[in-house]
Amino acid sequence: MDILVTIFLFLLPVFLLLVQRRRSSKRVPPGSLGFPIIGQSLGMLRAMRANTAEKWLEERVQKYGPISKLSLFGKPTVFIYGQAANKFVFTSDGTVLTNQQTQSVKMILGDRCLLELNGEDHKRVRGALVSFLKPDSLKCYVGNMEEEVRIHLETYWKDKQTIKVLPLMKTLTFNIICSLLFGLERGARRDQMVQYFQQMIEGMWSIPINLPFTRFNRSLKASKDVQKMLKQLISEKRYEFENNLASPHQDLITCLLSIRGENNQEIISENEIIHNVMLIMVAGHDTSSILITFIVRLLAKNPNIHAAVLKGKDHSEFHVRHSTFPVSSKIACGSTEQEEIAQNKSPGEFLTWEDLGKMKYTWRVAMETMRMFPPIFGGFRQTVKDIEYGGYLIPKGWQIFWVTAKTHMDSSIFHEPEKFDPARFENLGSLPPYNFVPFGGGARICPGYEFAKIETLVTIHYLVTHFTWKLCCTDDFFSRDPMPAPTQGLPVQIIPRKPL
């Protein structure tokens, strides 16, 4: 017996050494986690605000390779990029990756929004949202959206000499959200909601340390104010629906309240409605307003593309030589676009779903704009268990950080990626999957994709048919905080083309 114990004690260190060697063969990716909590957060945020984030990440790639570890927003993180990385992120199920966001986003938007839900909860809530946001439902709201655009242009653009595009586009998209999705009419309450909302989104990407006078602290307070207002709004909508004073199709909140399960019970909880309404506010407000702003910027700098959007003809032969922006000479489109659609309308007649379907070139311009200037810089997932990726071990509970621009501007995927070329999207079937991901991908692709498309097409239609504009600021700089914003909000001089 003593001999067996002696042998065991002798072999134990050898066994532990072998186990350690086996584990070390599955090492975590190279890199540094930096200082506790802060990590590399401040460095990346500074790079985003200086519009050098892609360069900042490329330096990491040059130093550590395509997979590296760092610490962002209080958690150990692994940065990955490329088509395979996008596919891994967007196709992994809940047993591998969970859709948990950074702690700052979670605390501001709540833990029952789609960004946090997984499995059956995600499927249930997403299905409820899609029931309102799917194309068949949105067809009915084209006229409502157009009315909001008309009122906006009458109020903020008509008879003005210069305007700042980005803040006005944010006003427009917020008003569309309030009207179509939440049924919140114009007035003091909507104005108050705007103030709280703007304060709330300022700290979305920040270090989650809740200290007085920090952006994160202000965002948390504003989030509570927004939630309080939404709770009151939901109470009013519930009363109207239960007393047959409102249609289930009236707005998103009423639609969610109308979805019932067994025993006529609401299947979407009040917290789920509040948290997902806040998510849609953020997604619909910032992404669409930024996309429209950058299209306006692009059209001002490139008369050939502006002419093609307006006239629907090939104007590239002359204008490419005079463009102020690197543009491909492959500008081509059909014979019908915005001006012809407008000419076929009687005074006061609204756009139709069929009209939007004719705006093919305009939407290709929008997609190419999102390729070069994606509103969403990147996103996060969290590992559910220890996983292997690219020959490395990513421990359970670590964040996965993926970045949109790393495929959008990859010359091996998009030929001459620095050139603006809407023709890239003439045949979407030829574009390899998981390379163009402005709305994400897989089962978690943004459910508001069609809503954003309609919003963009209707707005651009009215802008190009009623106005021309010139940039007042020649500075090409824009910062990310975390979404891109042109210098000074993109001031332009506007010239009316025809009355609204």
mmCIF file of N, CA, C and O in Angstrom, residues 381-475:
data_model
loop_
_atom_site.group_PDB
_atom_site.id
_atom_site.type_symbol
_atom_site.label_atom_id
_atom_site.label_comp_id
_atom_site.label_asym_id
_atom_site.label_seq_id
_atom_site.Cartn_x
_atom_site.Cartn_y
_atom_site.Cartn_z
ATOM 1 N N ARG A 381 -20.686 39.876 -28.872
ATOM 2 C CA ARG A 381 -21.350 38.660 -28.411
ATOM 3 C C ARG A 381 -20.590 38.192 -27.170
ATOM 4 O O ARG A 381 -19.497 38.688 -26.865
ATOM 5 N N GLN A 382 -21.134 37.206 -26.465
ATOM 6 C CA GLN A 382 -20.457 36.658 -25.287
ATOM 7 C C GLN A 382 -20.456 35.146 -25.367
ATOM 8 O O GLN A 382 -21.462 34.525 -25.749
ATOM 9 N N THR A 383 -19.323 34.541 -25.033
ATOM 10 C CA THR A 383 -19.201 33.086 -25.100
ATOM 11 C C THR A 383 -19.971 32.433 -23.949
ATOM 12 O O THR A 383 -19.905 32.880 -22.806
ATOM 13 N N VAL A 384 -20.705 31.377 -24.288
ATOM 14 C CA VAL A 384 -21.485 30.631 -23.293
ATOM 15 C C VAL A 384 -20.612 29.574 -22.619
ATOM 16 O O VAL A 384 -20.859 29.173 -21.481
ATOM 17 N N LYS A 385 -19.582 29.139 -23.331
ATOM 18 C CA LYS A 385 -18.667 28.112 -22.825
ATOM 19 C C LYS A 385 -17.294 28.361 -23.435
ATOM 20 O O LYS A 385 -17.139 29.223 -24.309
ATOM 21 N N ASP A 386 -16.305 27.637 -22.972
ATOM 22 C CA ASP A 386 -14.999 27.693 -23.619
ATOM 23 C C ASP A 386 -15.145 27.238 -25.069
ATOM 24 O O ASP A 386 -15.742 26.181 -25.342
ATOM 25 N N ILE A 387 -14.630 28.025 -25.993
ATOM 26 C CA ILE A 387 -14.745 27.649 -27.406
ATOM 27 C C ILE A 387 -13.382 27.788 -28.073
ATOM 28 O O ILE A 387 -12.515 28.532 -27.615
ATOM 29 N N GLU A 388 -13.220 27.059 -29.159
ATOM 30 C CA GLU A 388 -12.017 27.172 -29.966
ATOM 31 C C GLU A 388 -12.360 27.943 -31.227
ATOM 32 O O GLU A 388 -13.375 27.686 -31.885
ATOM 33 N N TYR A 389 -11.497 28.901 -31.557
ATOM 34 C CA TYR A 389 -11.681 29.659 -32.794
ATOM 35 C C TYR A 389 -10.304 30.035 -33.324
ATOM 36 O O TYR A 389 -9.486 30.609 -32.606
ATOM 37 N N GLY A 390 -10.067 29.685 -34.585
ATOM 38 C CA GLY A 390 -8.805 30.039 -35.221
ATOM 39 C C GLY A 390 -7.588 29.461 -34.528
ATOM 40 O O GLY A 390 -6.504 30.060 -34.582
ATOM 41 N N GLY A 391 -7.754 28.328 -33.848
ATOM 42 C CA GLY A 391 -6.635 27.701 -33.167
ATOM 43 C C GLY A 391 -6.384 28.211 -31.759
ATOM 44 O O GLY A 391 -5.420 27.801 -31.110
ATOM 45 N N TYR A 392 -7.266 29.080 -31.271
ATOM 46 C CA TYR A 392 -7.113 29.634 -29.930
ATOM 47 C C TYR A 392 -8.301 29.250 -29.054
ATOM 48 O O TYR A 392 -9.385 28.901 -29.542
ATOM 49 N N LEU A 393 -8.088 29.348 -27.761
ATOM 50 C CA LEU A 393 -9.147 29.130 -26.786
ATOM 51 C C LEU A 393 -9.719 30.487 -26.378
ATOM 52 O O LEU A 393 -8.987 31.387 -25.986
ATOM 53 N N ILE A 394 -11.044 30.619 -26.489
ATOM 54 C CA ILE A 394 -11.726 31.819 -25.987
ATOM 55 C C ILE A 394 -12.541 31.370 -24.776
ATOM 56 O O ILE A 394 -13.496 30.600 -24.910
ATOM 57 N N PRO A 395 -12.166 31.815 -23.583
ATOM 58 C CA PRO A 395 -12.806 31.306 -22.366
ATOM 59 C C PRO A 395 -14.280 31.701 -22.251
ATOM 60 O O PRO A 395 -14.734 32.699 -22.823
ATOM 61 N N LYS A 396 -14.990 30.931 -21.501
ATOM 62 C CA LYS A 396 -16.400 31.197 -21.200
ATOM 63 C C LYS A 396 -16.548 32.573 -20.544
ATOM 64 O O LYS A 396 -15.776 32.955 -19.682
ATOM 65 N N GLY A 397 -17.555 33.324 -21.004
ATOM 66 C CA GLY A 397 -17.847 34.629 -20.417
ATOM 67 C C GLY A 397 -17.106 35.790 -21.051
ATOM 68 O O GLY A 397 -17.358 36.946 -20.699
ATOM 69 N N TRP A 398 -16.185 35.510 -21.997
ATOM 70 C CA TRP A 398 -15.478 36.600 -22.668
ATOM 71 C C TRP A 398 -16.352 37.182 -23.779
ATOM 72 O O TRP A 398 -17.236 36.520 -24.324
ATOM 73 N N GLN A 399 -16.086 38.447 -24.119
ATOM 74 C CA GLN A 399 -16.778 39.096 -25.229
ATOM 75 C C GLN A 399 -16.095 38.767 -26.559
ATOM 76 O O GLN A 399 -14.877 38.618 -26.620
ATOM 77 N N ILE A 400 -16.907 38.672 -27.611
ATOM 78 C CA ILE A 400 -16.412 38.610 -28.986
ATOM 79 C C ILE A 400 -16.746 39.956 -29.625
ATOM 80 O O ILE A 400 -17.902 40.388 -29.608
ATOM 81 N N PHE A 401 -15.754 40.617 -30.191
ATOM 82 C CA PHE A 401 -15.930 41.938 -30.803
ATOM 83 C C PHE A 401 -15.708 41.822 -32.301
ATOM 84 O O PHE A 401 -14.634 41.422 -32.753
ATOM 85 N N TRP A 402 -16.754 42.130 -33.087
ATOM 86 C CA TRP A 402 -16.634 42.097 -34.544
ATOM 87 C C TRP A 402 -16.846 43.516 -35.092
ATOM 88 O O TRP A 402 -17.556 44.319 -34.503
ATOM 89 N N VAL A 403 -16.208 43.817 -36.228
ATOM 90 C CA VAL A 403 -16.213 45.177 -36.772
ATOM 91 C C VAL A 403 -16.670 45.151 -38.234
ATOM 92 O O VAL A 403 -16.115 44.413 -39.048
ATOM 93 N N THR A 404 -17.674 45.956 -38.537
ATOM 94 C CA THR A 404 -18.273 45.986 -39.868
ATOM 95 C C THR A 404 -17.274 46.361 -40.954
ATOM 96 O O THR A 404 -17.175 45.703 -41.990
ATOM 97 N N ALA A 405 -16.535 47.441 -40.749
ATOM 98 C CA ALA A 405 -15.685 47.996 -41.799
ATOM 99 C C ALA A 405 -14.556 47.070 -42.229
ATOM 100 O O ALA A 405 -13.983 47.248 -43.307
ATOM 101 N N LYS A 406 -14.202 46.093 -41.406
ATOM 102 C CA LYS A 406 -13.070 45.230 -41.745
ATOM 103 C C LYS A 406 -13.375 44.331 -42.940
ATOM 104 O O LYS A 406 -12.457 43.840 -43.588
ATOM 105 N N THR A 407 -14.628 44.088 -43.242
ATOM 106 C CA THR A 407 -14.962 43.385 -44.489
ATOM 107 C C THR A 407 -15.426 44.372 -45.552
ATOM 108 O O THR A 407 -15.159 44.180 -46.738
ATOM 109 N N HIS A 408 -16.126 45.429 -45.157
ATOM 110 C CA HIS A 408 -16.633 46.399 -46.127
ATOM 111 C C HIS A 408 -15.519 47.068 -46.923
ATOM 112 O O HIS A 408 -15.713 47.453 -48.078
ATOM 113 N N MET A 409 -14.354 47.232 -46.305
ATOM 114 C CA MET A 409 -13.253 47.927 -46.976
ATOM 115 C C MET A 409 -12.094 46.977 -47.292
ATOM 116 O O MET A 409 -10.950 47.402 -47.475
ATOM 117 N N ASP A 410 -12.386 45.695 -47.407
ATOM 118 C CA ASP A 410 -11.382 44.685 -47.730
ATOM 119 C C ASP A 410 -11.272 44.561 -49.248
ATOM 120 O O ASP A 410 -12.236 44.200 -49.927
ATOM 121 N N SER A 411 -10.089 44.866 -49.795
ATOM 122 C CA SER A 411 -9.914 44.863 -51.245
ATOM 123 C C SER A 411 -10.027 43.474 -51.860
ATOM 124 O O SER A 411 -10.256 43.343 -53.068
ATOM 125 N N SER A 412 -9.871 42.428 -51.044
ATOM 126 C CA SER A 412 -10.035 41.072 -51.566
ATOM 127 C C SER A 412 -11.510 40.711 -51.733
ATOM 128 O O SER A 412 -11.844 39.728 -52.397
ATOM 129 N N ILE A 413 -12.385 41.515 -51.137
ATOM 130 C CA ILE A 413 -13.828 41.285 -51.231
ATOM 131 C C ILE A 413 -14.471 42.284 -52.187
ATOM 132 O O ILE A 413 -15.234 41.917 -53.082
ATOM 133 N N PHE A 414 -14.168 43.572 -52.005
ATOM 134 C CA PHE A 414 -14.716 44.637 -52.838
ATOM 135 C C PHE A 414 -13.568 45.296 -53.604
ATOM 136 O O PHE A 414 -12.688 45.903 -53.004
ATOM 137 N N HIS A 415 -13.608 45.173 -54.922
ATOM 138 C CA HIS A 415 -12.555 45.742 -55.765
ATOM 139 C C HIS A 415 -12.498 47.249 -55.587
ATOM 140 O O HIS A 415 -13.519 47.937 -55.651
ATOM 141 N N GLU A 416 -11.295 47.762 -55.385
ATOM 142 C CA GLU A 416 -11.087 49.196 -55.159
ATOM 143 C C GLU A 416 -12.109 49.733 -54.149
ATOM 144 O O GLU A 416 -12.963 50.554 -54.491
ATOM 145 N N PRO A 417 -12.035 49.266 -52.911
ATOM 146 C CA PRO A 417 -13.069 49.600 -51.922
ATOM 147 C C PRO A 417 -13.175 51.086 -51.601
ATOM 148 O O PRO A 417 -14.223 51.534 -51.122
ATOM 149 N N GLU A 418 -12.124 51.874 -51.886
ATOM 150 C CA GLU A 418 -12.171 53.305 -51.586
ATOM 151 C C GLU A 418 -13.016 54.067 -52.601
ATOM 152 O O GLU A 418 -13.336 55.243 -52.399
ATOM 153 N N LYS A 419 -13.406 53.415 -53.713
ATOM 154 C CA LYS A 419 -14.224 54.058 -54.729
ATOM 155 C C LYS A 419 -15.707 53.798 -54.475
ATOM 156 O O LYS A 419 -16.105 52.702 -54.108
ATOM 157 N N PHE A 420 -16.494 54.823 -54.711
ATOM 158 C CA PHE A 420 -17.944 54.704 -54.529
ATOM 159 C C PHE A 420 -18.550 54.127 -55.799
ATOM 160 O O PHE A 420 -18.498 54.751 -56.862
ATOM 161 N N ASP A 421 -19.129 52.943 -55.708
ATOM 162 C CA ASP A 421 -19.621 52.241 -56.891
ATOM 163 C C ASP A 421 -20.920 51.505 -56.569
ATOM 164 O O ASP A 421 -20.909 50.348 -56.148
ATOM 165 N N PRO A 422 -22.075 52.156 -56.779
ATOM 166 C CA PRO A 422 -23.365 51.493 -56.507
ATOM 167 C C PRO A 422 -23.579 50.235 -57.337
ATOM 168 O O PRO A 422 -24.397 49.384 -56.961
ATOM 169 N N ALA A 423 -22.856 50.105 -58.459
ATOM 170 C CA ALA A 423 -23.027 48.926 -59.310
ATOM 171 C C ALA A 423 -22.638 47.637 -58.600
ATOM 172 O O ALA A 423 -23.003 46.548 -59.045
ATOM 173 N N ARG A 424 -21.906 47.746 -57.486
ATOM 174 C CA ARG A 424 -21.558 46.541 -56.722
ATOM 175 C C ARG A 424 -22.808 45.774 -56.293
ATOM 176 O O ARG A 424 -22.753 44.564 -56.051
ATOM 177 N N PHE A 425 -23.930 46.494 -56.169
ATOM 178 C CA PHE A 425 -25.132 45.888 -55.609
ATOM 179 C C PHE A 425 -26.219 45.658 -56.656
ATOM 180 O O PHE A 425 -27.380 45.472 -56.314
ATOM 181 N N GLU A 426 -25.825 45.657 -57.951
ATOM 182 C CA GLU A 426 -26.804 45.376 -58.995
ATOM 183 C C GLU A 426 -27.301 43.937 -58.911
ATOM 184 O O GLU A 426 -28.464 43.652 -59.161
ATOM 185 N N ASN A 427 -26.407 43.033 -58.569
ATOM 186 C CA ASN A 427 -26.779 41.619 -58.450
ATOM 187 C C ASN A 427 -26.402 41.136 -57.060
ATOM 188 O O ASN A 427 -25.268 40.708 -56.829
ATOM 189 N N LEU A 428 -27.340 41.221 -56.136
ATOM 190 C CA LEU A 428 -27.047 40.862 -54.750
ATOM 191 C C LEU A 428 -26.704 39.383 -54.610
ATOM 192 O O LEU A 428 -25.988 38.991 -53.690
ATOM 193 N N GLY A 429 -27.197 38.561 -55.542
ATOM 194 C CA GLY A 429 -26.908 37.136 -55.478
ATOM 195 C C GLY A 429 -25.443 36.818 -55.701
ATOM 196 O O GLY A 429 -24.964 35.756 -55.282
ATOM 197 N N SER A 430 -24.714 37.726 -56.370
ATOM 198 C CA SER A 430 -23.295 37.480 -56.634
ATOM 199 C C SER A 430 -22.403 37.912 -55.471
ATOM 200 O O SER A 430 -21.206 37.643 -55.476
ATOM 201 N N LEU A 431 -22.979 38.598 -54.482
ATOM 202 C CA LEU A 431 -22.200 39.062 -53.339
ATOM 203 C C LEU A 431 -22.089 37.935 -52.312
ATOM 204 O O LEU A 431 -23.093 37.439 -51.817
ATOM 205 N N PRO A 432 -20.873 37.487 -52.008
ATOM 206 C CA PRO A 432 -20.732 36.399 -51.031
ATOM 207 C C PRO A 432 -21.359 36.782 -49.685
ATOM 208 O O PRO A 432 -21.300 37.943 -49.269
ATOM 209 N N PRO A 433 -21.966 35.818 -49.011
ATOM 210 C CA PRO A 433 -22.626 36.129 -47.734
ATOM 211 C C PRO A 433 -21.630 36.526 -46.651
ATOM 212 O O PRO A 433 -20.454 36.164 -46.709
ATOM 213 N N TYR A 434 -22.133 37.297 -45.703
ATOM 214 C CA TYR A 434 -21.386 37.696 -44.495
ATOM 215 C C TYR A 434 -20.206 38.642 -44.795
ATOM 216 O O TYR A 434 -19.307 38.768 -43.988
ATOM 217 N N ASN A 435 -20.257 39.304 -45.962
ATOM 218 C CA ASN A 435 -19.250 40.322 -46.261
ATOM 219 C C ASN A 435 -19.823 41.734 -46.127
ATOM 220 O O ASN A 435 -19.110 42.655 -45.756
ATOM 221 N N PHE A 436 -21.097 41.902 -46.453
ATOM 222 C CA PHE A 436 -21.783 43.188 -46.339
ATOM 223 C C PHE A 436 -22.800 43.055 -45.211
ATOM 224 O O PHE A 436 -23.825 42.401 -45.354
ATOM 225 N N VAL A 437 -22.480 43.665 -44.063
ATOM 226 C CA VAL A 437 -23.276 43.375 -42.857
ATOM 227 C C VAL A 437 -23.702 44.647 -42.109
ATOM 228 O O VAL A 437 -23.601 44.714 -40.889
ATOM 229 N N PRO A 438 -24.238 45.678 -42.798
ATOM 230 C CA PRO A 438 -24.636 46.880 -42.070
ATOM 231 C C PRO A 438 -25.813 46.651 -41.138
ATOM 232 O O PRO A 438 -25.994 47.394 -40.160
ATOM 233 N N PHE A 439 -26.625 45.626 -41.428
ATOM 234 C CA PHE A 439 -27.766 45.307 -40.574
ATOM 235 C C PHE A 439 -27.568 43.992 -39.817
ATOM 236 O O PHE A 439 -28.510 43.399 -39.319
ATOM 237 N N GLY A 440 -26.306 43.536 -39.720
ATOM 238 C CA GLY A 440 -26.056 42.254 -39.085
ATOM 239 C C GLY A 440 -26.318 41.123 -40.059
ATOM 240 O O GLY A 440 -26.233 41.284 -41.281
ATOM 241 N N GLY A 441 -26.660 39.958 -39.535
ATOM 242 C CA GLY A 441 -26.905 38.820 -40.407
ATOM 243 C C GLY A 441 -27.498 37.652 -39.652
ATOM 244 O O GLY A 441 -27.631 37.688 -38.428
ATOM 245 N N GLY A 442 -27.858 36.602 -40.389
ATOM 246 C CA GLY A 442 -28.394 35.398 -39.769
ATOM 247 C C GLY A 442 -29.736 35.630 -39.094
ATOM 248 O O GLY A 442 -30.510 36.523 -39.468
ATOM 249 N N ALA A 443 -29.994 34.841 -38.063
ATOM 250 C CA ALA A 443 -31.281 34.915 -37.365
ATOM 251 C C ALA A 443 -31.452 36.219 -36.598
ATOM 252 O O ALA A 443 -32.563 36.568 -36.201
ATOM 253 N N ARG A 444 -30.358 36.936 -36.404
ATOM 254 C CA ARG A 444 -30.432 38.178 -35.626
ATOM 255 C C ARG A 444 -30.280 39.424 -36.504
ATOM 256 O O ARG A 444 -29.944 40.489 -36.004
ATOM 257 N N ILE A 445 -30.530 39.289 -37.799
ATOM 258 C CA ILE A 445 -30.482 40.461 -38.657
ATOM 259 C C ILE A 445 -31.505 41.473 -38.156
ATOM 260 O O ILE A 445 -32.570 41.107 -37.628
ATOM 261 N N CYS A 446 -31.196 42.747 -38.294
ATOM 262 C CA CYS A 446 -32.036 43.803 -37.735
ATOM 263 C C CYS A 446 -33.480 43.677 -38.225
ATOM 264 O O CYS A 446 -33.733 43.706 -39.439
ATOM 265 N N PRO A 447 -34.453 43.551 -37.320
ATOM 266 C CA PRO A 447 -35.850 43.423 -37.753
ATOM 267 C C PRO A 447 -36.408 44.710 -38.349
ATOM 268 O O PRO A 447 -37.443 44.693 -39.009
ATOM 269 N N GLY A 448 -35.712 45.834 -38.140
ATOM 270 C CA GLY A 448 -36.169 47.111 -38.678
ATOM 271 C C GLY A 448 -35.580 47.455 -40.033
ATOM 272 O O GLY A 448 -35.677 48.604 -40.478
ATOM 273 N N TYR A 449 -35.002 46.465 -40.710
ATOM 274 C CA TYR A 449 -34.345 46.704 -42.002
ATOM 275 C C TYR A 449 -35.298 47.356 -43.005
ATOM 276 O O TYR A 449 -34.968 48.373 -43.625
ATOM 277 N N GLU A 450 -36.480 46.792 -43.193
ATOM 278 C CA GLU A 450 -37.425 47.310 -44.178
ATOM 279 C C GLU A 450 -37.934 48.688 -43.771
ATOM 280 O O GLU A 450 -38.155 49.557 -44.616
ATOM 281 N N PHE A 451 -38.133 48.902 -42.476
ATOM 282 C CA PHE A 451 -38.563 50.207 -41.988
ATOM 283 C C PHE A 451 -37.525 51.268 -42.357
ATOM 284 O O PHE A 451 -37.862 52.347 -42.857
ATOM 285 N N ALA A 452 -36.248 50.971 -42.119
ATOM 286 C CA ALA A 452 -35.173 51.907 -42.445
ATOM 287 C C ALA A 452 -35.101 52.162 -43.944
ATOM 288 O O ALA A 452 -34.837 53.289 -44.389
ATOM 289 N N LYS A 453 -35.342 51.125 -44.735
ATOM 290 C CA LYS A 453 -35.289 51.275 -46.195
ATOM 291 C C LYS A 453 -36.384 52.219 -46.674
ATOM 292 O O LYS A 453 -36.118 53.132 -47.475
ATOM 293 N N ILE A 454 -37.599 52.025 -46.193
ATOM 294 C CA ILE A 454 -38.706 52.896 -46.594
ATOM 295 C C ILE A 454 -38.430 54.335 -46.174
ATOM 296 O O ILE A 454 -38.608 55.281 -46.955
ATOM 297 N N GLU A 455 -37.998 54.505 -44.932
ATOM 298 C CA GLU A 455 -37.704 55.829 -44.391
ATOM 299 C C GLU A 455 -36.669 56.556 -45.248
ATOM 300 O O GLU A 455 -36.825 57.744 -45.577
ATOM 301 N N THR A 456 -35.624 55.839 -45.631
ATOM 302 C CA THR A 456 -34.552 56.425 -46.435
ATOM 303 C C THR A 456 -35.040 56.794 -47.828
ATOM 304 O O THR A 456 -34.789 57.907 -48.321
ATOM 305 N N LEU A 457 -35.743 55.891 -48.494
ATOM 306 C CA LEU A 457 -36.194 56.136 -49.864
ATOM 307 C C LEU A 457 -37.183 57.295 -49.938
ATOM 308 O O LEU A 457 -37.098 58.141 -50.840
ATOM 309 N N VAL A 458 -38.125 57.341 -49.010
ATOM 310 C CA VAL A 458 -39.114 58.431 -49.016
ATOM 311 C C VAL A 458 -38.423 59.777 -48.791
ATOM 312 O O VAL A 458 -38.706 60.759 -49.478
ATOM 313 N N THR A 459 -37.495 59.823 -47.838
ATOM 314 C CA THR A 459 -36.806 61.076 -47.532
ATOM 315 C C THR A 459 -35.955 61.545 -48.698
ATOM 316 O O THR A 459 -36.003 62.726 -49.088
ATOM 317 N N ILE A 460 -35.157 60.654 -49.283
ATOM 318 C CA ILE A 460 -34.308 61.033 -50.409
ATOM 319 C C ILE A 460 -35.152 61.462 -51.605
ATOM 320 O O ILE A 460 -34.806 62.411 -52.330
ATOM 321 N N HIS A 461 -36.278 60.800 -51.823
ATOM 322 C CA HIS A 461 -37.182 61.199 -52.911
ATOM 323 C C HIS A 461 -37.568 62.667 -52.781
ATOM 324 O O HIS A 461 -37.482 63.445 -53.747
ATOM 325 N N TYR A 462 -37.989 63.055 -51.597
ATOM 326 C CA TYR A 462 -38.424 64.438 -51.392
ATOM 327 C C TYR A 462 -37.259 65.420 -51.447
ATOM 328 O O TYR A 462 -37.402 66.541 -51.960
ATOM 329 N N LEU A 463 -36.127 65.031 -50.935
ATOM 330 C CA LEU A 463 -34.982 65.941 -50.941
ATOM 331 C C LEU A 463 -34.520 66.241 -52.368
ATOM 332 O O LEU A 463 -34.322 67.400 -52.740
ATOM 333 N N VAL A 464 -34.326 65.205 -53.195
ATOM 334 C CA VAL A 464 -33.758 65.442 -54.527
ATOM 335 C C VAL A 464 -34.773 66.049 -55.490
ATOM 336 O O VAL A 464 -34.384 66.742 -56.437
ATOM 337 N N THR A 465 -36.058 65.813 -55.279
ATOM 338 C CA THR A 465 -37.055 66.374 -56.199
ATOM 339 C C THR A 465 -37.454 67.798 -55.827
ATOM 340 O O THR A 465 -38.002 68.518 -56.674
ATOM 341 N N HIS A 466 -37.180 68.230 -54.604
ATOM 342 C CA HIS A 466 -37.593 69.569 -54.184
ATOM 343 C C HIS A 466 -36.437 70.517 -53.884
ATOM 344 O O HIS A 466 -36.649 71.736 -53.773
ATOM 345 N N PHE A 467 -35.219 69.984 -53.725
ATOM 346 C CA PHE A 467 -34.090 70.834 -53.357
ATOM 347 C C PHE A 467 -32.815 70.396 -54.084
ATOM 348 O O PHE A 467 -32.666 69.238 -54.470
ATOM 349 N N THR A 468 -31.910 71.354 -54.242
ATOM 350 C CA THR A 468 -30.500 71.039 -54.479
ATOM 351 C C THR A 468 -29.730 71.694 -53.332
ATOM 352 O O THR A 468 -30.270 72.545 -52.615
ATOM 353 N N TRP A 469 -28.468 71.296 -53.172
ATOM 354 C CA TRP A 469 -27.723 71.834 -52.036
ATOM 355 C C TRP A 469 -26.228 71.819 -52.319
ATOM 356 O O TRP A 469 -25.741 71.082 -53.167
ATOM 357 N N LYS A 470 -25.535 72.685 -51.601
ATOM 358 C CA LYS A 470 -24.084 72.771 -51.674
ATOM 359 C C LYS A 470 -23.511 72.707 -50.266
ATOM 360 O O LYS A 470 -24.091 73.283 -49.339
ATOM 361 N N LEU A 471 -22.386 72.025 -50.135
ATOM 362 C CA LEU A 471 -21.742 71.932 -48.827
ATOM 363 C C LEU A 471 -21.178 73.289 -48.417
ATOM 364 O O LEU A 471 -20.555 73.980 -49.223
ATOM 365 N N CYS A 472 -21.418 73.654 -47.179
ATOM 366 C CA CYS A 472 -20.840 74.888 -46.639
ATOM 367 C C CYS A 472 -19.487 74.625 -45.980
ATOM 368 O O CYS A 472 -18.763 75.567 -45.649
ATOM 369 N N CYS A 473 -19.180 73.361 -45.763
ATOM 370 C CA CYS A 473 -17.935 72.983 -45.095
ATOM 371 C C CYS A 473 -17.228 71.945 -45.962
ATOM 372 O O CYS A 473 -17.798 70.887 -46.250
ATOM 373 N N THR A 474 -16.034 72.262 -46.389
ATOM 374 C CA THR A 474 -15.299 71.342 -47.269
ATOM 375 C C THR A 474 -14.518 70.293 -46.491
ATOM 376 O O THR A 474 -13.898 69.415 -47.086
ATOM 377 N N ASP A 475 -14.542 70.374 -45.171
ATOM 378 C CA ASP A 475 -13.826 69.423 -44.326
ATOM 379 C C ASP A 475 -14.473 68.043 -44.444
ATOM 380 O O ASP A 475 -15.672 67.886 -44.225
#
